mmCIF file of C-alpha atoms in Angstrom:
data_model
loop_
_atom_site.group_PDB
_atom_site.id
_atom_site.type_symbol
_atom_site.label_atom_id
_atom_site.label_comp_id
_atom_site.label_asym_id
_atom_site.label_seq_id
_atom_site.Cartn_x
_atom_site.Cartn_y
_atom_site.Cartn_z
ATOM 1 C CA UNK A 1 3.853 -9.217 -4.537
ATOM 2 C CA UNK A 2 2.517 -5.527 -5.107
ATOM 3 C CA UNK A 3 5.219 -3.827 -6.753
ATOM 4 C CA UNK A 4 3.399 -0.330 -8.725
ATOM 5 C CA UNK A 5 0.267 1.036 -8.103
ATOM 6 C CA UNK A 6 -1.880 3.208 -9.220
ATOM 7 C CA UNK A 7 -3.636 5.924 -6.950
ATOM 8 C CA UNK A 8 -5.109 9.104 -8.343
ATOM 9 C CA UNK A 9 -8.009 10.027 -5.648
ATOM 10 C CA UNK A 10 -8.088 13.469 -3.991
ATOM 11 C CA UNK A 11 -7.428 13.287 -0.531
ATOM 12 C CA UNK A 12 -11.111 14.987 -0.205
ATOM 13 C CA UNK A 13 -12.736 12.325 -2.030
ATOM 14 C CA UNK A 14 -10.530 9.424 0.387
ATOM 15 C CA UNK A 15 -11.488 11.445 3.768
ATOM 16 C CA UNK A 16 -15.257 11.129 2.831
ATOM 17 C CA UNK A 17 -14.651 7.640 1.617
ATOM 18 C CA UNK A 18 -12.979 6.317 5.194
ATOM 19 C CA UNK A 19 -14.739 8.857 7.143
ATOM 20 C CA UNK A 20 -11.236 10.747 8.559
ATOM 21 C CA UNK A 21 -10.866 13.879 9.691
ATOM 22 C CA UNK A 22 -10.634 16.845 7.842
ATOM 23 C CA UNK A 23 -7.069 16.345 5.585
ATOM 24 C CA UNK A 24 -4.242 18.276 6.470
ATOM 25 C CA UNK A 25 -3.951 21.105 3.369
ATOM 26 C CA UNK A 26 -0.322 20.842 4.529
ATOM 27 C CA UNK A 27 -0.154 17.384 3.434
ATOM 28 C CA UNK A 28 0.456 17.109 -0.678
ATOM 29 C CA UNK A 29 0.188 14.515 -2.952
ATOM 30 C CA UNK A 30 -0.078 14.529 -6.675
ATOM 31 C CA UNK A 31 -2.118 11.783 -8.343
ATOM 32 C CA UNK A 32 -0.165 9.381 -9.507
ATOM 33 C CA UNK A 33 -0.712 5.844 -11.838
ATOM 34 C CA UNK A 34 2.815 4.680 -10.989
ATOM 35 C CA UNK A 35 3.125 4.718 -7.237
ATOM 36 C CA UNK A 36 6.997 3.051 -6.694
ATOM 37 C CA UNK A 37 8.166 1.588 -3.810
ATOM 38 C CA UNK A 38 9.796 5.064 -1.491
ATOM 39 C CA UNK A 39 7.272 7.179 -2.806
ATOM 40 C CA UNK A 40 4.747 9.028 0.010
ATOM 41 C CA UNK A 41 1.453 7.459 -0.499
ATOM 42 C CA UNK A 42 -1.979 7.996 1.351
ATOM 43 C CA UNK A 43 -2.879 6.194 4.454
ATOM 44 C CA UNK A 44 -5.697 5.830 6.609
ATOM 45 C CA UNK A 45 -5.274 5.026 10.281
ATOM 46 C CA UNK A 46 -5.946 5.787 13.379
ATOM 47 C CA UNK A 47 -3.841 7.476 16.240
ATOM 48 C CA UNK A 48 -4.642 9.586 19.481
ATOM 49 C CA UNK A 49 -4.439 12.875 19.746
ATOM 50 C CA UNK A 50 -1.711 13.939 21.034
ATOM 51 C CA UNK A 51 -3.569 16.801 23.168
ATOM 52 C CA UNK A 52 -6.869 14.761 23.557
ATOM 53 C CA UNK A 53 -5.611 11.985 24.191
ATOM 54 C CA UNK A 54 -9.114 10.691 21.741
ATOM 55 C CA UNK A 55 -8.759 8.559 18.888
ATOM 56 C CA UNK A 56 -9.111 9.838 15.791
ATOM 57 C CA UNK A 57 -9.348 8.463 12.042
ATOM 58 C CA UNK A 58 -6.577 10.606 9.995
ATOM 59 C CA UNK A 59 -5.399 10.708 6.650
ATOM 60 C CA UNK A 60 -1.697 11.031 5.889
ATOM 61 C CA UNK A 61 1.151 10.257 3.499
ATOM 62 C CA UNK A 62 3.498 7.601 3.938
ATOM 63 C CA UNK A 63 6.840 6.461 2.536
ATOM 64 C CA UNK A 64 6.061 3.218 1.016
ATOM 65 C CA UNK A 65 8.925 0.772 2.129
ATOM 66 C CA UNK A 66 9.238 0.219 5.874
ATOM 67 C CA UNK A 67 11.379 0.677 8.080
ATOM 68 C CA UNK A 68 10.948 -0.886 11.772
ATOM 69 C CA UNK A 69 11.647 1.068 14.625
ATOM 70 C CA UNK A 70 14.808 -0.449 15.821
ATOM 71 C CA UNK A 71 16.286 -0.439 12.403
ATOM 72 C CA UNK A 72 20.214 0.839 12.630
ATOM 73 C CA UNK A 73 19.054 2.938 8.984
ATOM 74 C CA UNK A 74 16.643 3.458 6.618
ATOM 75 C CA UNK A 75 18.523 2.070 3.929
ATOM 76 C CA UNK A 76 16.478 -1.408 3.937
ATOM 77 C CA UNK A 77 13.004 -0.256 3.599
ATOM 78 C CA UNK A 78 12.869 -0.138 -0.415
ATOM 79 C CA UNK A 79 12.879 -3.660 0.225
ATOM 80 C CA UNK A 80 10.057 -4.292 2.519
ATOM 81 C CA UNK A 81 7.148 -3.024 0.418
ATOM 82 C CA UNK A 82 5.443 -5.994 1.032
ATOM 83 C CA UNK A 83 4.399 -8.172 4.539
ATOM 84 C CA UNK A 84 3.337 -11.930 3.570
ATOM 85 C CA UNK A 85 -0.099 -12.352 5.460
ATOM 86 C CA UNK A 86 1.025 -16.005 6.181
ATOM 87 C CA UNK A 87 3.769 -14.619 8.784
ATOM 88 C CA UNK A 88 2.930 -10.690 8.750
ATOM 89 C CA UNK A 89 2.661 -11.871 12.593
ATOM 90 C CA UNK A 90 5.234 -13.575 13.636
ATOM 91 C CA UNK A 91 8.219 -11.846 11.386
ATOM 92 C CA UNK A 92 10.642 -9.610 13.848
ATOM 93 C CA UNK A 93 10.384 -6.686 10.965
ATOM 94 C CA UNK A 94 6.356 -6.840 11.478
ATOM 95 C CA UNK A 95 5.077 -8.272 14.367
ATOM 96 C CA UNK A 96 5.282 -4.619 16.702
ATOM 97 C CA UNK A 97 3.505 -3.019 13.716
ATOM 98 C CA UNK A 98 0.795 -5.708 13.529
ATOM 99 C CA UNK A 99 -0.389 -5.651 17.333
ATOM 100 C CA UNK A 100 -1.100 -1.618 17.074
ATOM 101 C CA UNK A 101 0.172 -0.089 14.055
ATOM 102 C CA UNK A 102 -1.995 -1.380 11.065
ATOM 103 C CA UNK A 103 -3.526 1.471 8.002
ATOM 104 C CA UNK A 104 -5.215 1.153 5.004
ATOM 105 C CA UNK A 105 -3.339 1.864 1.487
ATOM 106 C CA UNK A 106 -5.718 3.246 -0.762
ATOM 107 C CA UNK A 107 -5.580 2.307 -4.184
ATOM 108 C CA UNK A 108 -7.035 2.295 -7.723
ATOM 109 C CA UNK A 109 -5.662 -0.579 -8.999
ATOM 110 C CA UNK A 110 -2.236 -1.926 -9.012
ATOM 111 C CA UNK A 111 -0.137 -3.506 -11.888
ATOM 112 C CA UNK A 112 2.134 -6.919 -12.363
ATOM 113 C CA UNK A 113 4.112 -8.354 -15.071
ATOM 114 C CA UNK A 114 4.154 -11.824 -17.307
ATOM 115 C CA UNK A 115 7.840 -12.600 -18.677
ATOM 116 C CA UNK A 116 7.215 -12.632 -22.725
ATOM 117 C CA UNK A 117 9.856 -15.114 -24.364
ATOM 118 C CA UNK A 118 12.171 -13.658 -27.371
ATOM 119 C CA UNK A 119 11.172 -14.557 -30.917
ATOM 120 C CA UNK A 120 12.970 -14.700 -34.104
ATOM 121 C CA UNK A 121 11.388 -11.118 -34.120
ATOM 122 C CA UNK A 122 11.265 -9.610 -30.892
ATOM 123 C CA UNK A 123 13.484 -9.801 -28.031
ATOM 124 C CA UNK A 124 11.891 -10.801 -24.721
ATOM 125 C CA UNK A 125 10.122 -8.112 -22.362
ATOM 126 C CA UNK A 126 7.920 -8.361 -19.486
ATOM 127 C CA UNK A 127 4.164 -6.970 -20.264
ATOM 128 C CA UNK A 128 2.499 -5.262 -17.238
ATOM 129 C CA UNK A 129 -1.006 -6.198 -16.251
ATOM 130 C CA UNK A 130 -3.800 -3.801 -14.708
ATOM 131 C CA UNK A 131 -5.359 -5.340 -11.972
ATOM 132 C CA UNK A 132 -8.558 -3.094 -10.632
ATOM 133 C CA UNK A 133 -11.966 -3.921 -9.423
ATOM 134 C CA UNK A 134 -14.477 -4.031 -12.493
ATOM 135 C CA UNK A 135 -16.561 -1.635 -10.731
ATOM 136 C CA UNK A 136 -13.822 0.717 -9.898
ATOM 137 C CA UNK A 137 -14.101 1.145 -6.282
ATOM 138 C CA UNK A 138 -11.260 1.882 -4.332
ATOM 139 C CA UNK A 139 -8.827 -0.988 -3.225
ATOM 140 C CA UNK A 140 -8.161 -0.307 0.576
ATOM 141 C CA UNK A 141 -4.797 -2.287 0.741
ATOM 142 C CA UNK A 142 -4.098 -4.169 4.528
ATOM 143 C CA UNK A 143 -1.162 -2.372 5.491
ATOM 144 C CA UNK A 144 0.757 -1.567 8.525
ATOM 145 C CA UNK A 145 3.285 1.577 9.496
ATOM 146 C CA UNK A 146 5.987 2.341 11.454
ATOM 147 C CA UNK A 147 8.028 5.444 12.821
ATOM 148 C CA UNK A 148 11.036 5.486 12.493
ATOM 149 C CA UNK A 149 14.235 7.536 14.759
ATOM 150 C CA UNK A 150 17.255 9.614 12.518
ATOM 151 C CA UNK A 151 19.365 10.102 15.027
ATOM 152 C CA UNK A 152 21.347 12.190 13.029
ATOM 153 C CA UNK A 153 18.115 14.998 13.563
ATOM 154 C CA UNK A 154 18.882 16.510 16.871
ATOM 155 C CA UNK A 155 15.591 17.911 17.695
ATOM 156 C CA UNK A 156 12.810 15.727 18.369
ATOM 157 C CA UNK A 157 10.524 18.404 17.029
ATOM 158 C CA UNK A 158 12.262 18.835 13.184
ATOM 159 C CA UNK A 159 9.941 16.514 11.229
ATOM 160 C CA UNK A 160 12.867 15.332 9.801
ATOM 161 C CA UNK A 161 13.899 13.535 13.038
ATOM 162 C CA UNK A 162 11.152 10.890 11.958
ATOM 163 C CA UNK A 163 10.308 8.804 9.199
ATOM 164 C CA UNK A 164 6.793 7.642 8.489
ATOM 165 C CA UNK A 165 6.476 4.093 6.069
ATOM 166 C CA UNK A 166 4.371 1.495 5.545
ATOM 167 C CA UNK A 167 4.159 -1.855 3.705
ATOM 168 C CA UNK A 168 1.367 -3.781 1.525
ATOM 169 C CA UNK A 169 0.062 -7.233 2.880
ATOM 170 C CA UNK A 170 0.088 -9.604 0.361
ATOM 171 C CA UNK A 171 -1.820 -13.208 -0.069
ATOM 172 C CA UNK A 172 -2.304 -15.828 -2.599
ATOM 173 C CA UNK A 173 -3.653 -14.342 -5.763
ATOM 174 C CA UNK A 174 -7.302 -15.040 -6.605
ATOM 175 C CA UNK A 175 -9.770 -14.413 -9.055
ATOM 176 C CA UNK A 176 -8.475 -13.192 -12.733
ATOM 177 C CA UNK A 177 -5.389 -11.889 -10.432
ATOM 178 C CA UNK A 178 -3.717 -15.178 -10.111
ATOM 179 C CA UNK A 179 -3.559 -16.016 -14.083
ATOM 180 C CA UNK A 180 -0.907 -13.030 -13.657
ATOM 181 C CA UNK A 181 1.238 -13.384 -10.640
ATOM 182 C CA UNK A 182 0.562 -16.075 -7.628
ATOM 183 C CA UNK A 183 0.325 -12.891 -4.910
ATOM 184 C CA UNK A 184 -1.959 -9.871 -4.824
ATOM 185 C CA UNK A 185 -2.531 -7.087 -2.257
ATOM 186 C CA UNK A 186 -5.223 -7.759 0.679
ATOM 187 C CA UNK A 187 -8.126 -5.907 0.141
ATOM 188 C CA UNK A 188 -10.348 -5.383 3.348
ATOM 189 C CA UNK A 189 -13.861 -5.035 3.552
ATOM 190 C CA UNK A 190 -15.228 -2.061 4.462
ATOM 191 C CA UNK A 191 -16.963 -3.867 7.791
ATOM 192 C CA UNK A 192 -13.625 -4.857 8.448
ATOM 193 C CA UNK A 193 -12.363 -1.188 8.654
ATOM 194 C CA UNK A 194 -13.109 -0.512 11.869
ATOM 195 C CA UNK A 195 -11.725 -3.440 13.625
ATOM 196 C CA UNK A 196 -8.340 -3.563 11.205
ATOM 197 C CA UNK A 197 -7.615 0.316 12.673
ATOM 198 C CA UNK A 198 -8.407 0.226 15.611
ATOM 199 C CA UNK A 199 -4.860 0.248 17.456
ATOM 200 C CA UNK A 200 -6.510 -1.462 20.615
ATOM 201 C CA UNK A 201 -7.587 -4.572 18.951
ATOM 202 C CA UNK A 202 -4.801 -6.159 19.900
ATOM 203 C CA UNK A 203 -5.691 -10.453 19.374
ATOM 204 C CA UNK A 204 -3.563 -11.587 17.193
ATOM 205 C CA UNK A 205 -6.260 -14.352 16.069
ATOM 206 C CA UNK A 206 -8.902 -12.253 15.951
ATOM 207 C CA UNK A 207 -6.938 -9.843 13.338
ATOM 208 C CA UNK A 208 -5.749 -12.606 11.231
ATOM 209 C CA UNK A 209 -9.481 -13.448 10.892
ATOM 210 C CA UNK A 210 -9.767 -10.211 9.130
ATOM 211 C CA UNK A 211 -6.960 -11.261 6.932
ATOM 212 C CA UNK A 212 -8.396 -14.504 5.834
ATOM 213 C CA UNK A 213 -9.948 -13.591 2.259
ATOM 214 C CA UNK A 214 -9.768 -10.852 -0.144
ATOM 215 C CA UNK A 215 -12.901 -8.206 -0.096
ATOM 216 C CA UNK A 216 -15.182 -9.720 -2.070
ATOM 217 C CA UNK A 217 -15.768 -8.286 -5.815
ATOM 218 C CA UNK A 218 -14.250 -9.686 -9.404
ATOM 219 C CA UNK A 219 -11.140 -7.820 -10.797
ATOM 220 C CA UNK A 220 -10.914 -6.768 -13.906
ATOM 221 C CA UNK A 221 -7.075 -7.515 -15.446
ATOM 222 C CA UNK A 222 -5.987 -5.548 -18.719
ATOM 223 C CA UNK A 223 -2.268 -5.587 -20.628
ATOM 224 C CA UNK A 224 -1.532 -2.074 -20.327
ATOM 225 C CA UNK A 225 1.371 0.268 -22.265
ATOM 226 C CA UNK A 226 4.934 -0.934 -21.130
ATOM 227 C CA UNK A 227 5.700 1.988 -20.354
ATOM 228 C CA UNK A 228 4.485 1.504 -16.929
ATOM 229 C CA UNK A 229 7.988 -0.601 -16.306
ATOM 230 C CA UNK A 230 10.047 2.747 -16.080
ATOM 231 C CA UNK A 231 9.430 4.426 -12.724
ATOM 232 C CA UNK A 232 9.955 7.815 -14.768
ATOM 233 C CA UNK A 233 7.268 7.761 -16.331
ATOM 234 C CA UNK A 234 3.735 8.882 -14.425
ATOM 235 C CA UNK A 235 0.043 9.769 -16.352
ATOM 236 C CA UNK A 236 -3.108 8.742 -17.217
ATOM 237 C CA UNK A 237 -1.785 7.004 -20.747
ATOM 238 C CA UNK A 238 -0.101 4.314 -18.414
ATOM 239 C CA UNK A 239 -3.547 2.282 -18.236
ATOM 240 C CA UNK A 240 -3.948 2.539 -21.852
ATOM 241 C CA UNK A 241 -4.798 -0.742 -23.643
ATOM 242 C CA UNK A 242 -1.577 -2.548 -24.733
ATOM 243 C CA UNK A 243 -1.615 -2.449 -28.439
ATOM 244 C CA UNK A 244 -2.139 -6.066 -30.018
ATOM 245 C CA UNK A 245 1.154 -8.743 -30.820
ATOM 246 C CA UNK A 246 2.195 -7.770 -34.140
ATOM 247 C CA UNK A 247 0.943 -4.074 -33.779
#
């Protein structure tokens, strides 16, 4: 599963990256090397304008959990962070979002955790794991997003009448990744970009194709400071080496 991650680009630097539009100054985000599941995170997708009617390539927070569009509440996304690319399909909380609704998660790296037994000395903890590309490129996460009703907003207009969220994809782990934890985020290739956003591509074959494998590239995997397994806590010492058993 993808759990935490980390993801600490401007939104400048991610609209030049994917080639969006111009980002929306109204739209905030602070960097951030423990990304939780209900925090807003950066997406890239595409969606017509609503005045145009033309397709455009947009950057824009989301709240990372999602919540399908005929959900009764929101109270259930926290728990669907992640969409298993085996049935991402064919699941009733995915399938809608999969035909048309699928974005790109932008991400630095992301972490998981190895269960360390107790010794006579020390009881037992779990040690997190920083899982990045060695060259440090950005991860661009298969994801997918949905809107999301409150009926308890009157007017359609308040943008609190709607909720924006998204989930991860997740496959079999691979590479250094799998020593760690048996799933990993999708990563898409940047020729798949196009194709993967594109809300008209619509085959449900054709997109799983694009699902198949991982981008290519080795990962790098590090024990980093356990502080990383309290949601409180957010900097750049997070990645920090973990200091040696004994130390």
């Amino acid at each position: 599963m993808c759990g935490r991650y980390v993801s600490t680009r401007s939104p400048e630097d991610l609209s030049g990256l994917f080639r969006t539009a111009p980002p929306d100054p109204r739209h905030v985000l602070e960097p951030s090397w423990n990304v939780a599941p209900t925090d807003e995170v950066w997406a890239v997708l595409e969606r017509a304008d609503r005045e145009s009617g033309v397709l455009e390539r947009r950057l824009r927070p989301l709240r990372w959990g999602l919540v399908p569009s005929w959900s009764k509440g929101p109270s259930g996304g926290a728990k669907m962070i992640n969409a298993r690319v085996e049935t991402v399909h064919e699941k009733p909380a995915y399938r809608r979002a999969f035909a048309t609704r699928r974005c790109l998660l932008p991400a630095d790296g992301f972490y998981e955790w190895r269960s360390v037994p107790a010794t006579a000395t020390a009881k037992a903890y779990k040690q997190p794991y920083f899982i990045a590309p060695e060259d440090r490129s950005v991860m661009a996460m298969a994801g997918l997003y949905e809107f999301w009703r409150d009926p308890a907003v009157a007017d359609d207009d308040d943008p609190a009448a709607w909720w924006a969220t998204c989930t991860v994809i997740t496959t079999e782990a691979t590479d250094a990744a799998g020593r760690v934890h048996p799933r990993m985020p999708l990563a898409l290739d940047p020729a798949d970009y196009e194709a993967w956003l594109d809300p008209s591509h619509q085959d449900p074959d054709e997109l799983r194709a694009l699902l198949a494998a991982p981008a290519g590239g080795r990962l790098d995997v590090r024990a980093v400071s356990t502080a990383v397994n309290s949601v409180s806590n957010n900097g750049p010492e997070l990645l920090e080496d973990a200091p040696s058993p004994g130390h």
